[in-house]
XYZ file of C-alpha atoms in Angstrom:
692
model
C 0.160 -0.038 0.013
C 1.378 3.710 -0.850
C 2.014 5.874 1.844
C -0.821 8.215 0.538
C -3.517 5.531 1.163
C -1.827 4.645 4.504
C -2.111 8.653 5.328
C -6.156 8.330 3.927
C -6.432 5.409 6.248
C -5.749 7.114 9.170
C -8.442 8.132 11.876
C -8.517 11.819 11.409
C -11.813 12.443 13.187
C -10.046 10.583 16.164
C -7.021 12.684 15.844
C -8.217 16.012 15.466
C -11.131 15.541 18.304
C -8.567 14.267 20.729
C -5.868 16.887 19.598
C -8.564 19.879 19.889
C -9.635 18.623 23.380
C -6.063 18.518 24.824
C -5.070 22.024 23.279
C -8.226 23.662 24.788
C -7.400 21.950 28.414
C -3.714 22.785 28.192
C -4.681 26.771 27.760
C -7.252 26.335 30.462
C -4.587 25.187 32.708
C -2.120 27.673 31.656
C -4.569 30.508 32.088
C -5.597 29.458 35.518
C -2.173 28.603 36.411
C 0.437 31.081 35.210
C 3.262 29.813 36.808
C 6.778 31.137 35.382
C 8.022 28.860 32.612
C 11.290 28.054 34.254
C 9.267 26.717 37.105
C 6.542 25.207 35.423
C 8.207 23.121 32.644
C 10.849 20.918 34.623
C 7.812 19.461 36.508
C 5.697 19.320 33.389
C 8.166 17.472 30.946
C 9.295 15.151 33.705
C 5.318 14.288 33.937
C 4.742 14.337 30.260
C 7.738 12.052 29.466
C 6.723 9.065 31.792
C 3.602 9.413 30.453
C 4.453 9.604 26.469
C 7.329 7.017 26.026
C 5.644 4.118 27.869
C 2.659 4.673 25.578
C 4.693 5.184 22.600
C 6.902 1.863 23.597
C 3.790 -0.505 24.235
C 0.060 -0.164 24.554
C -0.143 -2.553 27.812
C 2.845 -1.052 29.779
C 1.700 2.250 28.987
C -1.439 1.693 30.654
C 0.211 0.312 33.366
C 2.692 2.850 34.050
C 0.200 5.849 33.744
C -2.266 4.158 36.241
C 0.839 3.713 38.640
C 1.947 7.109 38.270
C -1.368 8.846 38.675
C -1.357 7.764 42.710
C 2.662 8.475 42.764
C 3.288 11.668 41.318
C 0.804 14.195 42.448
C 3.300 15.783 44.463
C 6.180 15.651 42.131
C 7.013 19.353 42.162
C 7.179 19.372 45.860
C 9.238 16.071 46.080
C 11.704 17.944 43.291
C 12.399 20.767 45.520
C 9.703 23.011 43.383
C 6.694 24.812 44.467
C 3.548 23.104 43.780
C 2.450 25.104 40.996
C -0.959 22.897 40.051
C 0.674 20.049 38.739
C -1.466 18.041 41.646
C -3.870 18.149 38.312
C -0.946 15.705 36.756
C -1.625 17.759 33.398
C 1.829 16.701 32.018
C 1.196 12.721 32.992
C -2.122 12.625 31.341
C -1.222 14.826 28.304
C 1.999 12.757 27.861
C -0.214 9.836 27.808
C -2.919 10.956 25.187
C -0.338 12.125 23.128
C 1.799 9.031 23.321
C -1.228 6.849 22.313
C -1.974 8.539 19.207
C 1.447 9.253 18.224
C 1.691 5.463 18.180
C -1.573 4.732 16.474
C -0.226 7.284 13.597
C 2.981 5.720 13.113
C 1.714 2.100 13.225
C -0.613 3.022 10.291
C 1.604 5.057 8.330
C 4.234 2.212 8.715
C 1.769 -0.510 7.397
C 0.824 -2.721 10.514
C -2.851 -2.977 8.764
C -1.024 -4.446 5.642
C -0.660 -8.447 5.693
C 3.149 -8.436 5.035
C 5.143 -7.264 7.882
C 8.746 -5.899 7.622
C 11.739 -7.857 6.890
C 13.631 -9.482 9.703
C 16.253 -7.065 8.829
C 14.148 -4.433 10.509
C 13.748 -6.434 13.760
C 13.039 -3.351 16.375
C 10.156 -2.347 13.984
C 8.687 -5.654 13.713
C 8.778 -6.788 17.240
C 7.115 -3.195 17.958
C 4.442 -3.614 15.481
C 3.653 -7.061 16.889
C 3.374 -5.343 20.530
C 1.153 -3.049 19.073
C -1.902 -4.401 17.339
C -3.617 -1.084 15.517
C -6.669 -0.276 17.327
C -10.370 0.750 15.728
C -13.657 1.515 16.884
C -16.568 1.288 14.444
C -18.796 3.629 16.819
C -18.671 7.461 15.677
C -17.050 9.482 18.629
C -20.307 11.313 19.424
C -21.977 7.988 20.167
C -19.135 7.005 22.856
C -20.505 7.661 26.596
C -17.370 9.398 27.140
C -18.665 12.574 24.580
C -21.593 13.075 26.838
C -19.127 13.427 29.643
C -16.919 15.750 27.835
C -19.562 17.701 26.228
C -20.945 18.216 29.717
C -17.541 19.687 31.249
C -17.248 22.162 28.424
C -20.590 23.495 28.891
C -19.845 23.701 33.035
C -16.520 25.241 31.759
C -17.984 28.055 29.406
C -20.595 28.679 32.222
C -17.705 29.439 34.470
C -15.922 31.717 32.268
C -19.506 33.798 31.686
C -19.546 34.057 35.740
C -15.907 34.833 36.297
C -15.169 36.901 33.194
C -18.465 38.433 32.145
C -19.518 38.622 28.556
C -16.387 40.607 27.660
C -15.149 37.861 25.137
C -18.261 37.797 22.964
C -17.992 41.733 22.954
C -14.513 41.922 21.760
C -12.867 42.673 25.207
C -11.291 39.621 25.280
C -11.039 37.680 28.699
C -10.975 40.167 31.440
C -9.409 40.118 34.582
C -11.346 41.714 37.544
C -11.013 41.698 41.177
C -13.558 39.290 41.458
C -13.650 39.354 45.817
C -11.607 41.765 47.821
C -7.881 39.824 47.280
C -9.282 37.495 44.896
C -9.190 38.120 41.150
C -11.660 36.682 38.754
C -8.527 34.185 37.147
C -8.009 32.793 40.666
C -12.103 32.396 40.965
C -12.070 30.127 37.976
C -8.969 28.542 39.034
C -11.131 27.168 41.913
C -13.684 25.528 39.700
C -10.892 24.246 37.569
C -9.316 22.384 40.511
C -12.167 19.961 39.365
C -12.892 20.580 35.960
C -9.299 20.047 34.880
C -8.689 16.572 36.371
C -12.035 15.378 35.470
C -11.278 16.368 31.781
C -7.896 14.683 31.626
C -9.035 11.582 33.231
C -12.099 10.999 31.016
C -9.947 11.892 27.980
C -7.496 9.223 28.831
C -9.634 6.620 29.190
C -11.789 7.618 26.172
C -8.399 7.368 24.307
C -7.517 4.129 25.264
C -10.910 2.765 24.489
C -10.912 4.567 21.003
C -7.368 3.014 20.126
C -8.012 -0.598 21.398
C -8.203 -3.101 18.543
C -11.493 -4.992 18.121
C -11.737 -7.591 19.036
C -9.290 -7.242 21.398
C -7.414 -9.909 23.849
C -6.110 -6.724 25.917
C -8.035 -6.527 29.056
C -7.655 -2.423 29.625
C -9.448 -2.696 33.246
C -6.856 -5.318 34.302
C -3.862 -3.755 33.137
C -5.278 -0.262 34.592
C -6.047 -1.965 37.847
C -2.559 -3.786 37.868
C -0.535 -0.579 37.366
C -3.064 0.660 40.117
C -1.841 -2.115 42.496
C 1.765 -1.061 41.504
C 1.098 2.374 42.711
C -0.704 1.312 45.988
C 2.544 -1.006 46.641
C 4.752 1.603 46.669
C 2.415 4.085 48.536
C 2.148 1.268 51.249
C 6.217 1.334 50.981
C 6.269 4.856 51.861
C 3.876 4.835 54.320
C 5.542 2.000 56.152
C 8.877 4.327 56.540
C 6.736 7.341 57.545
C 5.321 5.009 60.202
C 8.485 3.439 61.447
C 11.206 6.322 60.996
C 9.823 9.626 60.362
C 6.518 10.965 58.915
C 8.720 13.941 57.188
C 10.161 11.473 54.985
C 8.796 12.335 51.250
C 6.039 14.429 52.773
C 6.359 17.616 51.456
C 3.555 19.326 50.307
C 1.558 17.998 53.183
C 2.241 19.853 56.305
C -1.327 20.005 57.601
C -1.230 16.135 57.335
C 1.812 15.795 58.667
C 1.116 18.206 61.860
C -2.044 16.172 62.402
C 0.465 13.039 62.705
C -0.844 11.311 59.546
C 0.940 9.277 56.900
C 0.205 9.989 53.492
C 2.551 8.079 51.381
C 3.066 9.715 48.026
C -0.744 10.556 47.620
C -2.116 13.923 47.496
C -2.486 14.074 50.972
C -4.156 12.565 54.010
C -7.777 13.081 52.779
C -6.755 11.229 49.633
C -4.872 8.238 51.382
C -7.649 7.995 54.104
C -10.124 6.783 51.349
C -7.965 5.213 48.660
C -5.646 3.145 51.055
C -8.753 1.364 52.175
C -10.608 1.216 48.930
C -7.458 -0.406 46.637
C -6.605 -2.001 49.899
C -9.983 -3.836 49.910
C -9.667 -4.876 46.155
C -5.993 -6.204 46.574
C -7.453 -8.548 49.311
C -10.346 -9.496 47.368
C -8.150 -10.361 44.221
C -5.674 -12.264 46.792
C -8.579 -13.979 48.479
C -9.849 -15.119 45.076
C -6.348 -16.492 43.635
C -6.399 -18.537 47.265
C -9.589 -19.807 47.019
C -9.316 -21.077 43.455
C -5.230 -22.418 44.002
C -5.573 -23.387 47.712
C -1.870 -22.347 48.231
C -0.871 -21.519 51.660
C 1.214 -18.641 50.593
C -1.626 -17.182 49.036
C -3.559 -16.958 52.480
C -0.358 -15.957 54.207
C -0.509 -12.703 51.707
C -4.131 -12.080 52.469
C -3.356 -12.146 56.154
C -0.097 -10.027 56.503
C -1.814 -7.264 53.960
C -4.781 -7.284 55.985
C -2.529 -6.632 59.074
C -0.455 -4.089 57.396
C -3.018 -2.002 56.064
C -4.907 -2.088 59.352
C -1.553 -1.094 60.841
C -0.889 1.761 58.749
C -4.610 3.059 59.214
C -3.346 4.131 63.046
C -2.221 7.355 61.213
C -4.784 7.887 59.027
C -7.916 10.004 59.145
C -11.694 8.940 60.716
C -12.723 8.445 56.897
C -10.148 5.452 56.824
C -11.509 3.758 59.367
C -15.074 4.074 58.602
C -14.708 2.660 55.223
C -12.297 0.036 56.214
C -14.028 -1.057 58.651
C -17.402 -1.346 56.758
C -15.640 -2.888 53.749
C -13.884 -5.459 55.866
C -16.807 -6.279 57.909
C -18.681 -6.858 54.455
C -15.950 -8.648 53.248
C -15.393 -11.034 56.121
C -19.227 -11.735 56.341
C -19.580 -12.670 52.290
C -16.260 -15.014 52.352
C -17.273 -16.843 55.622
C -20.674 -17.891 54.634
C -19.577 -18.904 51.201
C -16.684 -21.037 52.891
C -18.716 -22.821 55.403
C -22.458 -22.439 54.558
C -23.622 -24.549 51.539
C -27.142 -24.023 51.493
C -28.082 -20.745 49.728
C -31.268 -20.269 51.743
C -29.119 -20.811 55.130
C -26.734 -18.534 53.792
C -29.004 -15.773 52.813
C -30.427 -15.964 56.274
C -27.560 -15.734 58.291
C -26.090 -12.592 56.220
C -29.066 -10.851 57.142
C -28.730 -11.754 60.648
C -24.914 -10.836 60.608
C -25.916 -7.664 58.961
C -28.104 -6.656 61.441
C -25.765 -7.454 64.372
C -22.809 -5.401 62.818
C -23.975 -2.405 64.114
C -24.131 -3.669 67.779
C -20.693 -5.213 67.335
C -19.290 -1.988 66.039
C -20.352 0.089 68.997
C -18.967 -2.454 71.291
C -15.545 -2.457 69.223
C -15.845 1.180 69.608
C -16.372 1.069 73.568
C -13.142 -1.000 73.647
C -11.071 1.171 71.381
C -12.283 4.029 73.676
C -10.389 2.762 76.669
C -7.179 2.902 75.038
C -4.843 5.599 76.443
C -3.713 6.988 73.097
C -3.978 9.773 70.693
C -4.569 8.127 67.795
C -7.374 9.404 65.418
C -9.053 5.524 65.777
C -9.547 6.108 69.445
C -10.752 9.820 69.100
C -13.083 8.611 66.324
C -14.213 6.133 69.050
C -14.918 8.732 71.988
C -16.709 10.829 69.289
C -19.135 7.834 68.233
C -19.848 7.494 71.845
C -20.437 10.662 72.691
C -22.715 11.108 69.528
C -24.778 7.864 70.478
C -25.362 9.585 74.157
C -26.320 13.203 72.770
C -28.345 11.887 69.858
C -31.807 11.141 71.756
C -32.089 14.531 73.390
C -30.245 16.713 70.907
C -29.364 15.482 67.265
C -27.803 18.902 66.142
C -25.156 19.027 69.162
C -24.402 15.099 68.493
C -23.330 15.607 64.875
C -21.265 18.693 66.038
C -19.426 16.410 68.700
C -18.809 14.167 65.724
C -17.026 17.057 63.895
C -17.410 20.653 64.421
C -15.522 21.561 61.308
C -17.657 18.915 58.931
C -20.790 20.167 61.023
C -20.202 23.631 60.021
C -19.353 22.937 56.375
C -22.619 21.065 56.245
C -24.269 23.669 57.391
C -22.701 26.448 54.795
C -23.321 23.985 52.249
C -27.441 23.471 52.873
C -27.808 27.035 53.159
C -26.292 27.508 49.692
C -28.247 24.400 48.584
C -31.797 26.153 50.057
C -31.065 29.266 48.180
C -30.389 27.662 44.666
C -31.762 24.268 44.957
C -32.847 23.770 41.217
C -29.878 25.123 39.318
C -27.131 25.457 41.731
C -24.487 28.078 42.471
C -21.922 27.070 39.688
C -19.067 24.589 39.910
C -16.232 25.493 42.343
C -18.766 28.275 43.912
C -18.389 26.424 47.458
C -14.939 27.625 48.183
C -15.619 30.897 46.376
C -18.306 31.562 48.952
C -16.132 30.417 51.790
C -13.619 33.142 50.455
C -16.603 35.702 50.043
C -16.517 38.824 53.111
C -19.895 37.904 54.255
C -19.646 34.454 53.800
C -23.669 34.470 53.081
C -24.209 35.517 56.668
C -22.932 32.232 58.478
C -20.722 32.754 61.177
C -18.321 29.804 61.954
C -14.906 28.833 62.920
C -13.688 27.707 59.458
C -10.563 29.314 58.904
C -9.531 27.602 55.907
C -10.798 27.096 52.151
C -12.138 23.597 51.711
C -14.922 21.640 49.407
C -18.254 20.044 50.891
C -17.477 17.469 53.380
C -19.353 14.879 51.334
C -19.690 14.354 47.357
C -23.382 14.415 47.756
C -23.329 18.031 49.191
C -20.984 19.307 46.612
C -22.864 18.232 43.227
C -26.145 19.686 44.901
C -24.386 22.692 45.984
C -22.452 23.211 42.754
C -25.112 21.811 40.093
C -28.213 21.986 41.838
C -31.030 18.882 41.126
C -31.202 19.815 37.757
C -27.453 19.284 37.111
C -27.085 16.679 39.412
C -29.706 14.996 37.327
C -27.569 15.239 34.345
C -24.421 14.113 35.885
C -25.920 11.158 37.470
C -27.485 10.469 33.773
C -24.317 10.286 32.461
C -22.916 8.073 35.089
C -25.660 5.720 35.042
C -25.811 5.089 31.303
C -21.791 4.249 31.545
C -22.663 1.575 34.527
C -25.236 0.217 32.356
C -23.106 0.149 29.175
C -20.647 -1.694 31.266
C -22.540 -3.789 33.386
C -21.053 -2.178 36.671
C -24.086 -1.421 39.080
C -22.335 -3.597 41.659
C -18.748 -2.224 41.136
C -20.432 1.340 41.679
C -21.261 0.220 45.156
C -17.575 0.751 46.134
C -17.786 4.511 45.406
C -20.852 5.186 47.992
C -18.726 5.138 51.099
C -15.760 7.407 49.957
C -17.970 9.996 48.561
C -19.467 10.366 51.990
C -15.969 11.687 53.320
C -15.070 14.471 50.608
C -15.420 15.685 46.910
C -12.982 12.808 45.743
C -12.558 13.928 42.146
C -10.953 17.337 43.300
C -7.876 15.648 42.645
C -5.947 13.535 39.996
C -5.298 10.821 42.066
C -8.673 10.815 43.263
C -10.597 11.352 39.800
C -8.423 8.658 38.287
C -9.308 5.635 40.878
C -13.135 6.892 40.932
C -13.258 6.690 37.380
C -11.072 3.435 36.431
C -13.689 1.822 39.303
C -17.122 3.098 37.403
C -16.011 2.974 33.865
C -14.043 0.061 33.013
C -15.519 -3.561 33.355
C -13.786 -6.910 33.169
C -13.547 -6.604 29.219
C -12.613 -3.283 29.402
C -15.167 -2.253 26.419
C -17.580 -5.084 26.516
C -21.261 -3.888 26.547
C -23.689 -5.388 29.029
C -26.317 -7.986 27.147
C -29.082 -5.525 27.679
C -27.290 -2.548 26.575
C -26.133 -4.301 23.403
C -29.149 -5.479 22.611
C -30.689 -1.795 22.523
C -27.343 -0.511 20.741
C -27.831 -2.564 17.474
C -30.749 -0.822 16.979
C -30.839 2.102 14.649
C -32.769 4.582 17.428
C -31.143 3.913 20.235
C -27.649 5.667 19.548
C -29.212 8.899 18.171
C -31.280 8.894 21.367
C -28.377 8.809 23.930
C -26.678 11.617 21.525
C -29.597 13.748 21.700
C -30.019 13.041 25.534
C -26.247 13.835 25.972
C -26.286 16.843 24.078
C -29.647 18.254 24.906
C -29.758 17.907 28.614
C -26.344 19.866 29.303
C -27.499 22.444 26.837
C -30.863 22.836 28.556
C -29.300 23.210 31.916
C -26.773 25.790 30.594
C -29.458 27.795 29.167
C -31.475 27.538 32.589
C -28.084 28.643 34.593
C -26.837 31.459 32.353
C -30.278 33.475 33.076
C -28.096 34.386 36.201
C -25.731 36.220 34.011
C -28.269 38.634 32.111
C -28.140 40.892 35.262
C -24.491 41.289 34.921
C -22.950 44.306 32.832
C -20.562 43.917 30.253
C -16.807 45.042 30.940
C -16.581 48.025 33.513
C -20.312 47.121 34.644
C -19.706 43.352 35.078
C -20.873 42.631 38.738
C -21.761 46.352 39.539
C -24.721 45.264 40.994
C -23.163 43.421 43.242
C -20.061 45.139 44.362
C -21.721 48.743 43.829
C -18.964 49.972 41.814
C -17.505 50.073 38.115
C -14.635 47.223 37.660
C -11.566 48.126 36.635
C -9.898 45.186 34.430
C -6.339 45.277 35.960
C -4.450 42.367 36.605
C -1.966 43.554 39.521
C -3.308 46.071 42.026
C -1.815 49.263 43.002
C 1.178 48.751 45.506
C 2.953 50.950 47.512
C 5.252 53.161 46.777
C 3.541 54.199 43.225
C 0.228 52.918 43.753
C -0.297 51.883 40.010
C -2.531 49.561 38.501
C -0.726 46.815 36.206
C -2.673 45.922 32.646
C -2.005 43.241 30.379
C -3.816 42.297 27.429
C -4.918 43.953 24.050
C -8.302 45.806 24.874
C -9.564 47.605 27.944
C -12.593 49.153 28.847
C -13.659 51.838 31.565
C -16.792 53.804 32.467
C -15.974 57.683 31.838
C -16.888 59.433 34.979
C -20.076 61.618 34.459
C -19.782 65.342 34.024
C -22.146 68.488 32.716
C -19.164 70.585 31.464
C -16.107 69.896 29.160
C -13.937 66.647 29.597
C -10.500 67.049 28.934
C -7.838 64.729 30.062
C -4.667 63.160 29.146
C -4.157 59.346 29.268
C -0.490 58.138 29.852
C 0.451 54.353 29.124
C 3.727 53.497 30.955
C 5.115 50.524 29.670
C 8.281 49.211 28.131
C 6.327 46.952 25.631
C 6.081 47.851 21.996
C 2.647 47.875 19.585
C 2.776 49.102 15.940
C -0.797 50.446 16.981
C -2.786 51.782 19.990
C -6.158 53.386 19.732
C -8.465 54.837 21.772
C -12.324 54.594 21.334
C -15.245 56.533 22.812
C -18.664 54.667 23.091
C -21.980 56.167 23.738
C -24.337 53.975 26.728
C -25.055 51.751 23.891
C -21.360 51.032 23.092
C -21.659 52.414 19.736
C -18.313 54.345 18.530
C -19.027 57.879 17.881
C -14.955 58.712 18.201
C -11.546 57.209 17.374
C -8.268 58.382 17.936
C -4.435 57.028 18.330
C -2.259 57.440 20.860
C 1.436 58.723 20.578
C 4.329 56.875 21.315
C 7.025 58.071 23.566
C 10.102 57.109 25.268
C 8.361 55.344 28.055
C 4.966 54.750 26.752
C 2.256 55.929 24.976
C 0.282 59.061 25.576
C -2.965 60.388 24.250
C -4.662 64.195 25.273
C -8.064 65.719 24.066
C -11.465 66.128 24.927
C -14.364 63.361 25.271
C -17.044 64.011 22.783
C -20.614 64.807 23.925
C -22.565 61.717 24.713
C -19.343 59.671 25.345
C -20.084 56.934 28.176
C -17.161 54.508 27.780
C -13.557 54.539 26.531
C -11.882 51.616 25.139
C -8.060 51.201 24.495
C -7.169 48.757 21.680
C -3.684 47.514 20.943
C -2.595 45.511 18.014
C 0.011 43.820 20.328
C -0.173 42.722 23.923
C 0.653 45.555 26.142
C 1.649 45.584 30.237
C 1.299 49.231 30.931
C 0.611 51.043 34.329
C -2.052 53.753 35.106
C -2.094 55.751 38.303
C -4.762 55.078 41.028
C -5.592 58.714 41.062
C -6.847 58.254 37.445
C -9.995 56.708 38.630
C -12.440 57.785 41.221
C -14.218 56.114 44.158
C -16.450 53.944 41.714
C -13.913 52.761 39.510
C -14.528 55.441 36.829
C -11.990 56.685 34.636
C -11.553 60.549 35.496
C -11.859 63.134 32.735
């Protein structure tokens, strides 16, 4: 086959789609995390190479390496001596893996892997590489995949965030304007709070989408098994570091988790003790379940020894974990013991069912007795603290349920109270993704007085999704999750996430998002459909209907949610009703000794101070930047241009002087190239209007 024919057989639609989405995520990340290149790129390129080259080498080991790295590399910048710089989102790792997948697939096609004859034996390296990597092909269009619905919904949420935090300037020629959204918090930083969830969520889904699109059909590879194998490798590495931290020093490889270390908790290589407290018991339960299956199949004593060893090891490491670990680990192991013991010793299905029901009824009583015994231990472990709080909760609940929950956890109680108020204020549409930490930073805190001194997400996933997305947005999100579980037949596997989701927003970090979606979206056969779903998939109406719902539901939610923005102004009027002043689109606020605003970009707009007489003024843009053209426009109240003039270039900037025409309400400055200039604070009045 000629090279041109091979080029025509490339998956052009797939390549274009994944490149475009990756490019958008990259630009969004660099916008909300404008870290200097000298600090950002060393960590990024290391992550990128560890994702790109294994994927380029072989599909199997690329998956294993990516999944292992997803739960071991989130604190790579700190471990290398650099600031955090947002790399907890693992942008480099996932973009490298995605690019590695599609570069591999492109090279396989261009080198003729789909042809009958393989290269000559003299080209043994290329031959071996092609044998390791059969080319992948998916018969379904991209938009018929359930992943497409997720990505489209996230795109809608991202656009809503831009409209909420940046205004409509991007649609009116002003570009992306940076305002002071709250005192001490810029609109870019407010957008970054939302992107703490949006970016890792997009990258993880895009990565899994890439893996499934590039799989051979039918495939002998098991995507889920290879991803899970990588997770177990990363899990073992974390166990190793946690053991060292427990035996030697909590400071060992714990840079970036100072609050966790100060609380006496081991973190391994996870993001922090919050991630460790739920990922450790969930992956530990899956690992012990795997070992138990091997032991019951092989009857080898060594396999049984491994089951006991890892159970004791994980339980011991949990001594220095948070309370969430003990709740999740206690419930999972109790359920596992009941299921395993009844399977081993009770052959009758009827008796087995009755005994299991009886044991599950007794579990709460046994749990309370165990907690009472632990409360007598004279130690300051989190487990002992948890036991004491549970006993105090049980004593206080009959007389005062509210006080009982405060005894359990005061901080979580206040965060839940804050979340409940926000949910009651906007129950149907929510407050916007990322709104919870933003509202915690608000000076008024919406009237809630509390002892919370830090910014955090809601204490449960369910409070987060209702607070940020509301009932309608939650239904869209749960619809997409439900379709994915139905497609893969993984309803039971989804139960594993019910408990972790009670203890935080687990998808806010890359390690948590990767573990959650690997459990939810990957079944035993990787891309295999459940029989009931496959039956409908073969009809001519089912896939188009899913596409209509996957696009229509997010669009309708976005349409209704965007009604909130109609009261917001454009440019300098953005959020004027909330702040009671016109906003000055500066990048850096005025500081001593010069008290000058610093502006970055190409286009700026300011409200003119009202005056009954002539309005003469001089505007001097102090800058070292150069542009071939700098113009000033005078606009009326409807933002129609009524006058246009040029700035004069000087040695230290650009200057204009003259008179504002009658009827002018706004001025707009436009530069052909990007400028970084300064204006004195005295140029503006107390309402944020420019003085003429």
